[in-house]
PDB file of C-alpha atoms in Angstrom:
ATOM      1  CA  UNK A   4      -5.016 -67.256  -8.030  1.00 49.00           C
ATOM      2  CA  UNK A   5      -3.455 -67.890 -11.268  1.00 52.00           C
ATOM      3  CA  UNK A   6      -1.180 -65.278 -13.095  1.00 53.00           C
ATOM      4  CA  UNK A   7      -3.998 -64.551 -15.909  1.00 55.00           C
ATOM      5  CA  UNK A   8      -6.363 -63.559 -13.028  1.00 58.00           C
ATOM      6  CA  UNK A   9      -3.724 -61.483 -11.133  1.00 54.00           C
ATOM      7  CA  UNK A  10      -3.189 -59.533 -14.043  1.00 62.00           C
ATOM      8  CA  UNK A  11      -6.364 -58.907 -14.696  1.00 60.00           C
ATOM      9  CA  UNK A  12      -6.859 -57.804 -11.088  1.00 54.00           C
ATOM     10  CA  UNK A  13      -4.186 -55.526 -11.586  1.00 56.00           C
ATOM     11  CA  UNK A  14      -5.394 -54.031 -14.725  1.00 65.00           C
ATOM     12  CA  UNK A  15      -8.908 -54.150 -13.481  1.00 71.00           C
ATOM     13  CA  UNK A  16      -7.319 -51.558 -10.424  1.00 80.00           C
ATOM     14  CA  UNK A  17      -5.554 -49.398 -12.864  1.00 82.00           C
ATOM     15  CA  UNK A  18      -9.045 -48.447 -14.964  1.00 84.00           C
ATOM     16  CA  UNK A  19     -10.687 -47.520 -11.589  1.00 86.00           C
ATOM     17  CA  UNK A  20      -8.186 -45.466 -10.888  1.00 93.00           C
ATOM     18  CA  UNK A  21      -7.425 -43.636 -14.251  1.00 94.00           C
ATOM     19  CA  UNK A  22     -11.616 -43.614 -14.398  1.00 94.00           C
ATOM     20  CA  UNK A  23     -11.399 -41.920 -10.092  1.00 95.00           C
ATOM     21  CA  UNK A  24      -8.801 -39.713 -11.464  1.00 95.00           C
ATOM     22  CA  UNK A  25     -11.211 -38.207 -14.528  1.00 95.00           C
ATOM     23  CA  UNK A  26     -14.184 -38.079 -12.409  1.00 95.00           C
ATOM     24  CA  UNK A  27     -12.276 -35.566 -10.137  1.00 96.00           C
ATOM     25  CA  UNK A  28     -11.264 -33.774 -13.071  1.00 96.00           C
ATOM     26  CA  UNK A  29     -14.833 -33.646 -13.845  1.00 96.00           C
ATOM     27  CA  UNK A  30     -15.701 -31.671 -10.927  1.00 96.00           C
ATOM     28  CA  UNK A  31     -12.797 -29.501 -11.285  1.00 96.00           C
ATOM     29  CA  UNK A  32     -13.809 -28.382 -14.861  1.00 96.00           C
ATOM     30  CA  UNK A  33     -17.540 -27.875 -14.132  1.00 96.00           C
ATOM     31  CA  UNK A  34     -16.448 -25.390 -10.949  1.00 96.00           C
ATOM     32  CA  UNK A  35     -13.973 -23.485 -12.911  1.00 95.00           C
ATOM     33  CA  UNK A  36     -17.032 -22.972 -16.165  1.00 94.00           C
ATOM     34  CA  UNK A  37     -19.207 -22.165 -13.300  1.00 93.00           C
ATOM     35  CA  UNK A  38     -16.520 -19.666 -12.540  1.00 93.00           C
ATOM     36  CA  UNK A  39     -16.520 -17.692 -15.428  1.00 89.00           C
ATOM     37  CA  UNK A  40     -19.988 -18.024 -17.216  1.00 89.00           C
ATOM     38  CA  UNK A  41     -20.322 -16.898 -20.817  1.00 85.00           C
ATOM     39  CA  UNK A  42     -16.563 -16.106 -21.047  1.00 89.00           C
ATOM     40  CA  UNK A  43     -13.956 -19.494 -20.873  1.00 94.00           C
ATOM     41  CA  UNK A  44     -15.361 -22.530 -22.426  1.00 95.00           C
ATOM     42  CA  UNK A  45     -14.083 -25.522 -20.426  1.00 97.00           C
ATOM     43  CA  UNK A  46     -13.880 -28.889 -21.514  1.00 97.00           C
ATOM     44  CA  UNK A  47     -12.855 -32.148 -19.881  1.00 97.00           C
ATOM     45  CA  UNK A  48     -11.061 -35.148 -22.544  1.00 96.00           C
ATOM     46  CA  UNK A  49     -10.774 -38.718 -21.525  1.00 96.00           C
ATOM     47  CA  UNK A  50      -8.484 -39.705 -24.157  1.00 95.00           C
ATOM     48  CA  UNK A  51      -9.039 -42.956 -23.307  1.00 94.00           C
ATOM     49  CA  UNK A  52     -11.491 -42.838 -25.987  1.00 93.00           C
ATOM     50  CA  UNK A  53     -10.801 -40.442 -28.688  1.00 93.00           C
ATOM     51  CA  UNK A  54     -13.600 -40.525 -30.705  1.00 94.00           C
ATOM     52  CA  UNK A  55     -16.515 -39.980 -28.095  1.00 95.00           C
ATOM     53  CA  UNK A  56     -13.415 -38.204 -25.678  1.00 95.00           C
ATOM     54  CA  UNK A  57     -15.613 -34.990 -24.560  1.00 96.00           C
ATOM     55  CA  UNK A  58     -16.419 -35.952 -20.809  1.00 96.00           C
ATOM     56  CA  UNK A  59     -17.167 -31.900 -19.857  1.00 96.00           C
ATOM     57  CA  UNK A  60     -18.074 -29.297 -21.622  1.00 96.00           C
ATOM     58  CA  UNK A  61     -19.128 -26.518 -19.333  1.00 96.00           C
ATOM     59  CA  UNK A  62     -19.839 -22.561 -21.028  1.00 94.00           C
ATOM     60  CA  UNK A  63     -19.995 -24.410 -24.709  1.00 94.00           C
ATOM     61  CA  UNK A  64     -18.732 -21.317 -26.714  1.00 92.00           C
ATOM     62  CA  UNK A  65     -17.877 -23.857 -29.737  1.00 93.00           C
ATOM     63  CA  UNK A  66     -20.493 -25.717 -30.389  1.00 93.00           C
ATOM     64  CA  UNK A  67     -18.767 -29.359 -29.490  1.00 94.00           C
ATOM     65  CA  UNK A  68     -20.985 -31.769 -27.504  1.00 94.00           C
ATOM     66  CA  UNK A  69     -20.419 -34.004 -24.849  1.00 95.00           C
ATOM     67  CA  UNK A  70     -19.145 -37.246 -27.298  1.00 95.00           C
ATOM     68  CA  UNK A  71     -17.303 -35.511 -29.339  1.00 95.00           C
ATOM     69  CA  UNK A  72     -14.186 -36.367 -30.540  1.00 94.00           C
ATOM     70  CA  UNK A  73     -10.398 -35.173 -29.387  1.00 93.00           C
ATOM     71  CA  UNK A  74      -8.701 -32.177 -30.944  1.00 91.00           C
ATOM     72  CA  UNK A  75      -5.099 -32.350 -32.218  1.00 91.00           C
ATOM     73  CA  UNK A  76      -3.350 -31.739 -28.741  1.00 90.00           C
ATOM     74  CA  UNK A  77      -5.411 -34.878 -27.139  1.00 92.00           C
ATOM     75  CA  UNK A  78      -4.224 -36.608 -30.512  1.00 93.00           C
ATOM     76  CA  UNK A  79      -0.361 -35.751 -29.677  1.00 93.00           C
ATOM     77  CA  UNK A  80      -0.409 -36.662 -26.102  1.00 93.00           C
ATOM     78  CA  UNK A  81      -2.451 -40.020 -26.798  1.00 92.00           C
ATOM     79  CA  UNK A  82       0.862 -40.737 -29.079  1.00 93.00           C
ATOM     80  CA  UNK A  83       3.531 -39.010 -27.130  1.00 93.00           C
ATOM     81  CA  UNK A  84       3.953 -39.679 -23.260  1.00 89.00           C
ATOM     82  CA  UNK A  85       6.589 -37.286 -23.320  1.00 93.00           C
ATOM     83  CA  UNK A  86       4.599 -34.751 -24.833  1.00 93.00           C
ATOM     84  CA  UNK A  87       4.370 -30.954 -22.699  1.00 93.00           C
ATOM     85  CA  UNK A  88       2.166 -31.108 -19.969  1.00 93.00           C
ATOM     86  CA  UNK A  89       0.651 -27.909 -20.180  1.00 95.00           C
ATOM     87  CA  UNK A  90       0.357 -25.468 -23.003  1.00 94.00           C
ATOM     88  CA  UNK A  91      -0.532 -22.114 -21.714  1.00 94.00           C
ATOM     89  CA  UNK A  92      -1.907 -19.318 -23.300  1.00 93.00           C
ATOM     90  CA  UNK A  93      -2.009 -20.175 -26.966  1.00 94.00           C
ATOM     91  CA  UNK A  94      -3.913 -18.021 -29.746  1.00 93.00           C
ATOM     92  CA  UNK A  95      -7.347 -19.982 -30.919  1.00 93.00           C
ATOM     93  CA  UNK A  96     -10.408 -19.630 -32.536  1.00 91.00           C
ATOM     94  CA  UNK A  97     -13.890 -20.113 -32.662  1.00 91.00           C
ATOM     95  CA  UNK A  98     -15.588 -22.344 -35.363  1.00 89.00           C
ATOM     96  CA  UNK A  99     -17.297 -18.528 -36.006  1.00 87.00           C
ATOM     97  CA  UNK A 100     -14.092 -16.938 -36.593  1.00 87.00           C
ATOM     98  CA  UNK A 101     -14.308 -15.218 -33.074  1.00 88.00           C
ATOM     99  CA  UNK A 102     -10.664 -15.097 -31.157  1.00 90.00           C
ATOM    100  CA  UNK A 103     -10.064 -17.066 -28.295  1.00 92.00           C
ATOM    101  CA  UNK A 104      -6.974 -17.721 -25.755  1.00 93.00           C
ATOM    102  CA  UNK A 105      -6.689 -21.349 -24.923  1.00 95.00           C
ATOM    103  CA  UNK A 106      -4.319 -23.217 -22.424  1.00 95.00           C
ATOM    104  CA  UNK A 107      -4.405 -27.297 -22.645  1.00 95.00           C
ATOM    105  CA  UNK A 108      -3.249 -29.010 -19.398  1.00 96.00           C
ATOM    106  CA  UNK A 109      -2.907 -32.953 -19.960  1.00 96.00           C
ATOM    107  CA  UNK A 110      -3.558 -35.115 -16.710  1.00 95.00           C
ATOM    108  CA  UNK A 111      -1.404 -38.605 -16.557  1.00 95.00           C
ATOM    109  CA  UNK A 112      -2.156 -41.589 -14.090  1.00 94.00           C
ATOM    110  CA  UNK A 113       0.173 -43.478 -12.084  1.00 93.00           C
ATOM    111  CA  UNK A 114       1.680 -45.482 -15.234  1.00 93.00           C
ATOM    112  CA  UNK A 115       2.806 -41.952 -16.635  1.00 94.00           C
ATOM    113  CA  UNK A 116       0.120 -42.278 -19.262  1.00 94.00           C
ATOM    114  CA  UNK A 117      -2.374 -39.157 -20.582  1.00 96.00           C
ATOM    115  CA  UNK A 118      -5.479 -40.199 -19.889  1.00 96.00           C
ATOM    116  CA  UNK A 119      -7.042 -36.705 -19.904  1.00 96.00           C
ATOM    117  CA  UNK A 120      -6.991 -32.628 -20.971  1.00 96.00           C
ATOM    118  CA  UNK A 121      -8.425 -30.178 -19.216  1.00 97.00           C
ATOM    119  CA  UNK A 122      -8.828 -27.537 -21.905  1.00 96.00           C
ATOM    120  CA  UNK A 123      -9.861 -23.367 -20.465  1.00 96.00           C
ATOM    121  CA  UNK A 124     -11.267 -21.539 -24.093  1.00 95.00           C
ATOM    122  CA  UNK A 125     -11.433 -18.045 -23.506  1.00 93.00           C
ATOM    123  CA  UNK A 126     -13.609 -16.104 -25.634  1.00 92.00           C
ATOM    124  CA  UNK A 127     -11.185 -12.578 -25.980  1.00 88.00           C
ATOM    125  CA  UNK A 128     -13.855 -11.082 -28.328  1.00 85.00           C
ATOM    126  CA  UNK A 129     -16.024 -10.125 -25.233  1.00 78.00           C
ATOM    127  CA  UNK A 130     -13.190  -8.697 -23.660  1.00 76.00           C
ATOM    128  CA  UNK A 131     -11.563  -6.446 -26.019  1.00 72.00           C
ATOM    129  CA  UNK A 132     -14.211  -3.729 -26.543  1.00 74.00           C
ATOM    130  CA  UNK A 133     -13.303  -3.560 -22.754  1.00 70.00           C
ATOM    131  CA  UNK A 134      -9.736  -3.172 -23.162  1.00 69.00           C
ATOM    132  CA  UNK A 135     -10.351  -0.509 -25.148  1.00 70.00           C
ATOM    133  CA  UNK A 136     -12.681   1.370 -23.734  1.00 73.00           C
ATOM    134  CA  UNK A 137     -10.476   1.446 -20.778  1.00 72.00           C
ATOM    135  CA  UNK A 138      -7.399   2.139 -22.566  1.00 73.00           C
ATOM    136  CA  UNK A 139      -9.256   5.173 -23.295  1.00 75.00           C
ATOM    137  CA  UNK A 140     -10.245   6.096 -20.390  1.00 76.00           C
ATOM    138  CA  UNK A 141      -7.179   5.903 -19.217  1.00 70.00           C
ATOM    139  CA  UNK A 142      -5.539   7.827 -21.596  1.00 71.00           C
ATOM    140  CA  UNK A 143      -4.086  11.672 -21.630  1.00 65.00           C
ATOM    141  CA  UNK A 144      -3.635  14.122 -24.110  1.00 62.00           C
ATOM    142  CA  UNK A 145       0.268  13.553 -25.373  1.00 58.00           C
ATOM    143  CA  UNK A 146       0.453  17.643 -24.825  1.00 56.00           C
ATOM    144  CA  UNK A 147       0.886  16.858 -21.755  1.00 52.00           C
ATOM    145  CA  UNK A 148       1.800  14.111 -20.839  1.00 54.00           C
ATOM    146  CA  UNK A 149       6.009  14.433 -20.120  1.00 57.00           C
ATOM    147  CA  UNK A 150       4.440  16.951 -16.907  1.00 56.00           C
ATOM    148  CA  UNK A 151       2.018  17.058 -14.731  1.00 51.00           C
ATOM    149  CA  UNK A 152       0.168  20.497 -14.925  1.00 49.00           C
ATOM    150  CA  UNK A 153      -1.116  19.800 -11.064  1.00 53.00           C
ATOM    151  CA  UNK A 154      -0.780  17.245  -8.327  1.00 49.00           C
ATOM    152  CA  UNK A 155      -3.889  16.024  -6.541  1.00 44.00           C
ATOM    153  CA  UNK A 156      -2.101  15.217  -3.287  1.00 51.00           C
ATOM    154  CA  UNK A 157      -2.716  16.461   0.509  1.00 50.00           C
ATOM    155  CA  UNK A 158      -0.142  18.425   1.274  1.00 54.00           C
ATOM    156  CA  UNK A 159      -0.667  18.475   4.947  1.00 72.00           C
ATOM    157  CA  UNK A 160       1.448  19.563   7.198  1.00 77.00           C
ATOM    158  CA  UNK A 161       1.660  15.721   8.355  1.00 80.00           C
ATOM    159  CA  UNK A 162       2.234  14.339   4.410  1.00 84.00           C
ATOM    160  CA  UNK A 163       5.361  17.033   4.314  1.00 86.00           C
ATOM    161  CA  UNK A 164       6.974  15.762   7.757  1.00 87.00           C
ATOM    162  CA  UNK A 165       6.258  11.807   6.389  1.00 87.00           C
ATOM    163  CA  UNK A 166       7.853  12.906   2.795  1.00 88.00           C
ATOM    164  CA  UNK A 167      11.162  14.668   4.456  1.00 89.00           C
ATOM    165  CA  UNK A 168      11.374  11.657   6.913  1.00 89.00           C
ATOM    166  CA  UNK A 169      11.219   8.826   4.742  1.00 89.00           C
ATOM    167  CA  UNK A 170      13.521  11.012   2.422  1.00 89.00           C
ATOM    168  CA  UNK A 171      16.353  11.666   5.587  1.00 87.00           C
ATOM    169  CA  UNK A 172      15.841   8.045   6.059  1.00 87.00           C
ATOM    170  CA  UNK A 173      16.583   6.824   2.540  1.00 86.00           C
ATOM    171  CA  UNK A 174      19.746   8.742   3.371  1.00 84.00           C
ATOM    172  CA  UNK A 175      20.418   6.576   6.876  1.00 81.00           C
ATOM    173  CA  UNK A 176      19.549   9.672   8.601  1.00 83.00           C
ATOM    174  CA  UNK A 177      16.771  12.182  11.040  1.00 88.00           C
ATOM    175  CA  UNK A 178      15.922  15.393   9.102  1.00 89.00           C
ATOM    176  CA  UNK A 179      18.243  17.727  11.277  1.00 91.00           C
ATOM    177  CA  UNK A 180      21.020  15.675  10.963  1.00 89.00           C
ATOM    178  CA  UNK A 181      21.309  15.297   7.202  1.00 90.00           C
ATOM    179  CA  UNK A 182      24.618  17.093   6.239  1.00 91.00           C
ATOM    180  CA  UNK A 183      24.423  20.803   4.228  1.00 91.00           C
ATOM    181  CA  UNK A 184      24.273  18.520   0.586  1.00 92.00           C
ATOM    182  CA  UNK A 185      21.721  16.114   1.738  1.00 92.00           C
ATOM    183  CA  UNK A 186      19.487  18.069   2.971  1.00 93.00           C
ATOM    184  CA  UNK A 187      20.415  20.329  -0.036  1.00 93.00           C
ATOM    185  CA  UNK A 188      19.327  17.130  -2.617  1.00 92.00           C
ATOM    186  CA  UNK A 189      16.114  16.620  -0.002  1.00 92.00           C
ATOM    187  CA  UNK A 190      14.546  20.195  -0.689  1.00 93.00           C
ATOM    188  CA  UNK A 191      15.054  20.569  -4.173  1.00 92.00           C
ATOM    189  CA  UNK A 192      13.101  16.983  -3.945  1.00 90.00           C
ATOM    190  CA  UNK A 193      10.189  18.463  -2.403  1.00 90.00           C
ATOM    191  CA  UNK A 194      10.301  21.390  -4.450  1.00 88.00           C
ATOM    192  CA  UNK A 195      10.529  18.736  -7.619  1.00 87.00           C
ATOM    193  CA  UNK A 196       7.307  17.223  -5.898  1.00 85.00           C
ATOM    194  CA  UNK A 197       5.340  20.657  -5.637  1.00 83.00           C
ATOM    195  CA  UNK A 198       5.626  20.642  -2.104  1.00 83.00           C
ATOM    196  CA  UNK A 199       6.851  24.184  -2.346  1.00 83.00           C
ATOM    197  CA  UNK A 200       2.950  25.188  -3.255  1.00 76.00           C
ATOM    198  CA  UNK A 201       2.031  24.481  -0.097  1.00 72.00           C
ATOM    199  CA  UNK A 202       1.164  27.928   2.226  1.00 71.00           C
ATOM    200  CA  UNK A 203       4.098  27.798   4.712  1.00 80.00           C
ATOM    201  CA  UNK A 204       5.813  24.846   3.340  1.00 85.00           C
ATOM    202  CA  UNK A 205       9.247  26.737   3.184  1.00 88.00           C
ATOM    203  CA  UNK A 206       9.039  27.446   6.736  1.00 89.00           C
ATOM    204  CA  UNK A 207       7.532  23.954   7.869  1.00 89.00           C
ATOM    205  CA  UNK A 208      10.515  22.741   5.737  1.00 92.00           C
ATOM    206  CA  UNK A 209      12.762  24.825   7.637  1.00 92.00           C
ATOM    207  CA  UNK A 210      12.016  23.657  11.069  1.00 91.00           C
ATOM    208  CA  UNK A 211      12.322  20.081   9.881  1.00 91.00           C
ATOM    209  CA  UNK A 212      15.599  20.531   8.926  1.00 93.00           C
ATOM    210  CA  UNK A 213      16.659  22.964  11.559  1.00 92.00           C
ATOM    211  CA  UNK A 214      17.464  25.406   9.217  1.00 92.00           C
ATOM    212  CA  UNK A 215      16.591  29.006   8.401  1.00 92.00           C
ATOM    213  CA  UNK A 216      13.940  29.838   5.783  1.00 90.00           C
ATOM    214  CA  UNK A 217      16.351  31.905   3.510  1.00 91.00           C
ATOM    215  CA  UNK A 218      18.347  28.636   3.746  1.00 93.00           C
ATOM    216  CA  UNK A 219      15.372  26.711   2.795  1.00 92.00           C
ATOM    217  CA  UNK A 220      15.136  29.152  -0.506  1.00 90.00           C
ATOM    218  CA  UNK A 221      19.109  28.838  -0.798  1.00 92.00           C
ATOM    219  CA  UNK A 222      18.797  25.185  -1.317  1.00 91.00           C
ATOM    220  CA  UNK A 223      15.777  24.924  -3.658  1.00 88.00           C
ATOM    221  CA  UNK A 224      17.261  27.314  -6.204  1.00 83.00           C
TER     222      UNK A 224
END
């Protein structure tokens, strides 16, 4: 074989690869679309060919077509090798003004060359009547909010012996023998907690501790 032919064996290897390597990128972009229907736009480049470089364009949110031409990031990393790999969670937009969050990740063959971008559009407009809706769901009156006026917790007899021994332990010690400060610091901690609403929780406290209910009083002051 002459050295003409084995470089165009060679070179004849390298486009089936870089063309195995985009058809697997291929799949990948049509399963993450499928993923998230209506919401992320995802498009496959082969910037191999920049005018006709959309390969993939799965949940079109844009109006693009499979044909169309590269955007300005496939532009950069067609001229610049060296150029970032992945650019994550930029601020976009829609041709109809509607906001979008984009992230760009650039796929290089074996020669260190982009040949592709695997671009995720997501549309943000859908999402933030959501965000707010929850945000006010989730949100309390600000007369209120430095205390809580109530605590919805069980306070079982078996929550209150969990709370004082995790609380012993997070001193390296068993309830009874935490010294007279410790177990000083551990009641006005329940009390701090509400455990003190509790029917019987100064007594229950008391025999934890191995203490006398006055004591159990004495301490919480």
């Amino acid at each position: 074989m002459e050295k003409g032919d084995s470089r165009d064996v060679v070179t004849s290897n390298a486009a089936g690869a870089d063309e195995h390597l985009i058809r697997e990128a291929e799949r990948i972009a049509i399963a993450l679309g499928r993923m998230f229907p209506g919401l992320c736009e995802v498009v496959l480049h082969d910037l191999r060919d920049p005018r006709h470089a959309i390969r993939v364009i799965e949940n079109n949110l844009s109006g693009r077509e499979v044909g169309d031409s590269v955007t300005e990031l496939g532009l950069a990393r067609i001229e610049d090798p060296g150029y970032p790999s992945v650019i994550q969670n930029y601020p976009n937009q829609f041709p109809d003004g509607r906001p979008a969050k984009s992230t760009s990740i650039g796929i290089k063959n074996a020669s260190g060359e982009y040949i592709a971008a695997l671009c995720l559009n997501l549309d943000v407009s859908v999402l933030s009547p959501v965000t707010l809706a929850l945000s006010n769901l989730v949100a309390t009156d600000t007369e209120h909010r430095e205390q809580a006026l109530e605590s919805l917790r069980d306070r079982s007899a078996r929550e209150l012996r969990r709370t004082v021994e995790e609380l012993a332990a997070e001193r390296g010690a068993t309830p009874r023998s935490l010294g007279r400060e410790d177990k000083k610091a551990l009641v006005r901690q329940l009390r701090q907690d509400g455990y003190f609403d509790s029917r019987d929780a100064a007594q229950a406290i008391a025999d934890l501790l191995g203490v006398s209910r006055a004591t159990v009083y004495n301490y919480a002051k």
